[in-house]
């Protein structure tokens, strides 16, 4: 178990540029989540995958944001035409959902800190 | 709609003193409740969780929390603070059978020598 990894750890970009973040979940985990965390706040749910299917998206996820999880393994989060308000820590988490288990435990990665100049 | 309120954005205690971090939630259905800890430049780590059963839940690093339905609270405690406990703590709630987790704004714990 190598944990959830995220790359890059830091990204500085200019307003209007596109950025892409990657999340590698714990290998056997079938659920993957993306959160955004701004300074002084708790993480806010963005989207969630069950295997390769994206099952829910928050209204926070504008049409400039897109997430994929091809083949149900790693996931990417792309932000197009970045704005200064996109500056935040983007967290990925994964979990193993088993039939009959009430709720699964989410394991978080270290996050990608985005700064939009 | 679900929400989580953490009372006190900053809490300071002396080493060896009791730690009490407060969390109140609102939920229209029985919730699942969590406490996470976040160290600087790291992701969140699960301290403990309540799903069903015993309302006093023990977690890692000597922390525990008690689910009180009548008070809609899930306060986190530790009998004796250690310097290594200094971090940000988040209370969170997930709806029964759901996957969307709502986090509180966090409480930063300072431990004085």
XYZ file of C-alpha atoms in Angstrom:
230
model
C 0.000 0.000 0.000
C 1.840 3.027 -1.269
C -0.974 5.456 -0.536
C -2.658 7.981 -2.789
C -0.236 10.034 -4.848
C -0.812 13.302 -6.651
C 1.239 15.114 -9.243
C 2.399 17.744 -9.440
C 2.549 18.845 -5.814
C 2.698 22.486 -6.827
C 1.635 24.295 -9.983
C 2.000 27.975 -10.767
C 0.287 29.183 -13.898
C -0.865 32.374 -15.526
C -4.500 33.297 -15.799
C -6.071 31.816 -18.909
C -3.778 28.801 -19.139
C -4.967 25.205 -18.889
C -3.674 22.895 -16.168
C -4.006 19.169 -15.551
C -3.509 17.309 -12.313
C -3.099 13.591 -11.842
C -4.186 11.327 -9.004
C -3.066 7.734 -8.532
C -5.314 6.013 -6.002
C -4.509 3.030 -3.843
C -4.414 0.211 -6.350
C -7.449 -1.846 -5.359
C -9.703 1.098 -4.543
C -12.787 1.436 -6.717
C -13.907 4.910 -5.640
C -12.068 8.135 -6.297
C -12.948 11.643 -5.146
C -11.731 15.138 -5.948
C -11.970 17.984 -3.435
C -10.898 21.603 -3.442
C -9.546 23.247 -0.306
C -9.045 26.992 -0.009
C -7.118 28.692 2.754
C -8.849 28.481 6.096
C -11.567 26.169 4.852
C -12.281 22.480 4.867
C -12.230 20.449 1.662
C -15.195 20.942 -0.674
C -16.473 18.014 -2.699
C -15.996 18.396 -6.454
C -16.672 15.033 -8.048
C -16.662 11.287 -7.507
C -15.982 8.171 -9.560
C -17.108 4.611 -9.032
C -14.577 2.700 -11.127
C -14.506 4.651 -14.425
C -17.972 6.162 -14.096
C -18.292 9.735 -12.900
C -21.383 9.544 -10.721
C -21.719 13.018 -9.284
C -20.396 16.497 -9.879
C -20.723 19.435 -7.549
C -22.104 22.716 -8.825
C -18.662 24.052 -7.889
C -17.362 22.171 -10.911
C -17.973 24.690 -13.676
C -17.739 23.803 -17.352
C -14.080 24.818 -17.239
C -13.398 21.793 -15.058
C -13.331 18.239 -16.337
C -12.321 15.025 -14.649
C -11.693 11.603 -16.078
C -10.820 8.210 -14.763
C -10.026 6.024 -17.754
C -10.059 2.303 -17.045
C -10.958 2.987 -13.445
C -7.383 3.530 -12.368
C -5.708 6.938 -12.193
C -7.707 10.128 -12.589
C -7.008 13.527 -14.095
C -8.565 16.864 -13.260
C -8.225 19.548 -15.930
C -9.000 23.213 -15.493
C -9.301 25.224 -18.669
C -8.836 28.983 -18.890
C -7.728 29.239 -15.274
C -8.870 32.167 -13.158
C -7.308 33.588 -10.003
C -10.253 32.207 -8.051
C -9.136 28.695 -8.989
C -6.108 29.046 -6.729
C -6.499 26.356 -4.100
C -5.293 22.964 -2.935
C -6.835 20.168 -4.985
C -7.132 16.954 -3.005
C -7.763 13.471 -4.269
C -9.029 10.614 -2.140
C -9.776 6.979 -2.822
C -11.724 4.268 -1.048
C -12.732 0.657 -1.358
C -16.494 0.259 -1.380
C -17.597 -3.234 -0.473
C -21.095 -4.681 -0.654
C -22.679 -4.701 2.757
C -20.225 -2.246 4.290
C -21.987 0.813 5.625
C -19.473 3.383 4.568
C -15.991 3.345 3.189
C -12.965 5.180 4.532
C -11.446 7.761 2.232
C -7.669 7.935 2.038
C -6.342 11.297 0.953
C -3.370 12.217 -1.164
C -1.034 15.115 -0.300
C -2.780 17.453 -2.726
C -1.748 19.698 -5.595
C -1.428 23.358 -4.706
C -2.447 25.570 -7.641
C -1.495 29.224 -7.812
C -2.967 31.276 -10.642
C -1.163 34.566 -11.241
C -29.093 19.830 3.708
C -26.157 18.671 5.726
C -23.713 21.012 7.374
C -20.887 20.893 9.883
C -19.924 23.609 12.330
C -16.642 23.551 14.186
C -16.620 25.952 17.118
C -13.337 27.789 17.334
C -11.024 28.184 14.389
C -8.052 28.097 16.776
C -7.582 26.226 20.051
C -4.487 26.500 22.210
C -3.637 24.091 25.026
C -0.603 23.366 27.139
C 1.272 20.113 26.717
C -0.362 17.514 28.974
C -3.681 19.337 29.119
C -7.032 18.091 27.884
C -7.818 18.641 24.228
C -11.447 19.384 23.326
C -12.397 20.248 19.762
C -16.074 20.901 19.174
C -18.187 19.795 16.230
C -21.895 20.137 15.637
C -23.694 18.867 12.582
C -27.057 19.089 10.951
C -28.511 16.234 8.968
C -32.002 15.154 8.074
C -30.999 11.497 8.229
C -28.685 9.543 10.526
C -25.196 10.614 9.579
C -21.816 9.033 9.521
C -19.317 11.249 11.311
C -15.579 11.586 10.928
C -12.620 13.424 12.344
C -9.564 13.997 10.151
C -6.198 15.555 10.959
C -4.086 17.526 8.490
C -0.426 18.328 9.039
C 1.186 21.130 7.025
C 1.555 20.334 3.336
C 0.000 16.920 3.774
C -3.310 15.299 2.970
C -5.957 14.439 5.492
C -5.600 11.423 7.756
C -8.580 9.714 9.334
C -8.524 9.869 13.139
C -11.794 8.095 13.830
C -15.297 7.559 12.524
C -18.768 6.831 13.819
C -21.176 4.749 11.754
C -23.423 2.765 14.064
C -23.249 1.081 17.432
C -21.238 2.384 20.350
C -21.437 6.152 20.526
C -17.983 6.554 22.073
C -15.460 5.995 19.331
C -11.745 5.563 19.885
C -9.271 6.521 17.232
C -5.571 6.763 16.611
C -3.067 8.727 18.683
C -5.233 8.563 21.828
C -8.136 10.581 20.429
C -11.763 9.722 20.974
C -15.129 11.245 20.131
C -18.649 10.784 21.366
C -21.719 10.914 19.159
C -24.568 12.660 20.955
C -27.672 12.576 18.820
C -29.714 14.774 21.162
C -27.074 17.494 20.948
C -26.166 16.812 17.284
C -22.561 16.862 18.396
C -19.410 14.835 17.787
C -16.731 16.494 19.907
C -13.139 15.247 19.749
C -11.123 14.797 22.923
C -7.718 13.652 24.080
C -6.844 13.465 27.777
C -3.287 14.739 27.445
C -1.985 16.871 24.600
C 1.381 16.212 23.031
C 3.434 18.623 20.971
C 2.987 16.343 17.963
C -0.790 16.892 18.114
C -0.378 20.405 16.740
C -2.215 20.332 13.419
C -5.516 21.222 11.757
C -8.496 19.052 12.606
C -11.577 18.637 10.453
C -14.957 17.231 11.394
C -16.960 15.743 8.534
C -20.338 14.160 7.880
C -21.569 11.753 5.220
C -25.192 10.896 4.663
C -26.212 7.308 5.290
C -25.460 5.243 2.213
C -23.892 8.225 0.533
C -20.473 9.192 -0.582
C -20.483 12.984 -0.546
C -18.636 14.135 2.540
C -19.196 17.598 3.978
C -16.309 19.054 5.974
C -16.251 21.709 8.634
C -13.974 24.721 8.293
C -11.389 23.167 10.564
C -9.850 23.924 13.953
C -6.148 24.588 14.252
C -4.730 23.133 17.451
C -1.711 24.776 19.042
C 0.173 22.960 21.821
C 2.336 25.056 24.125
C 5.352 23.625 25.904
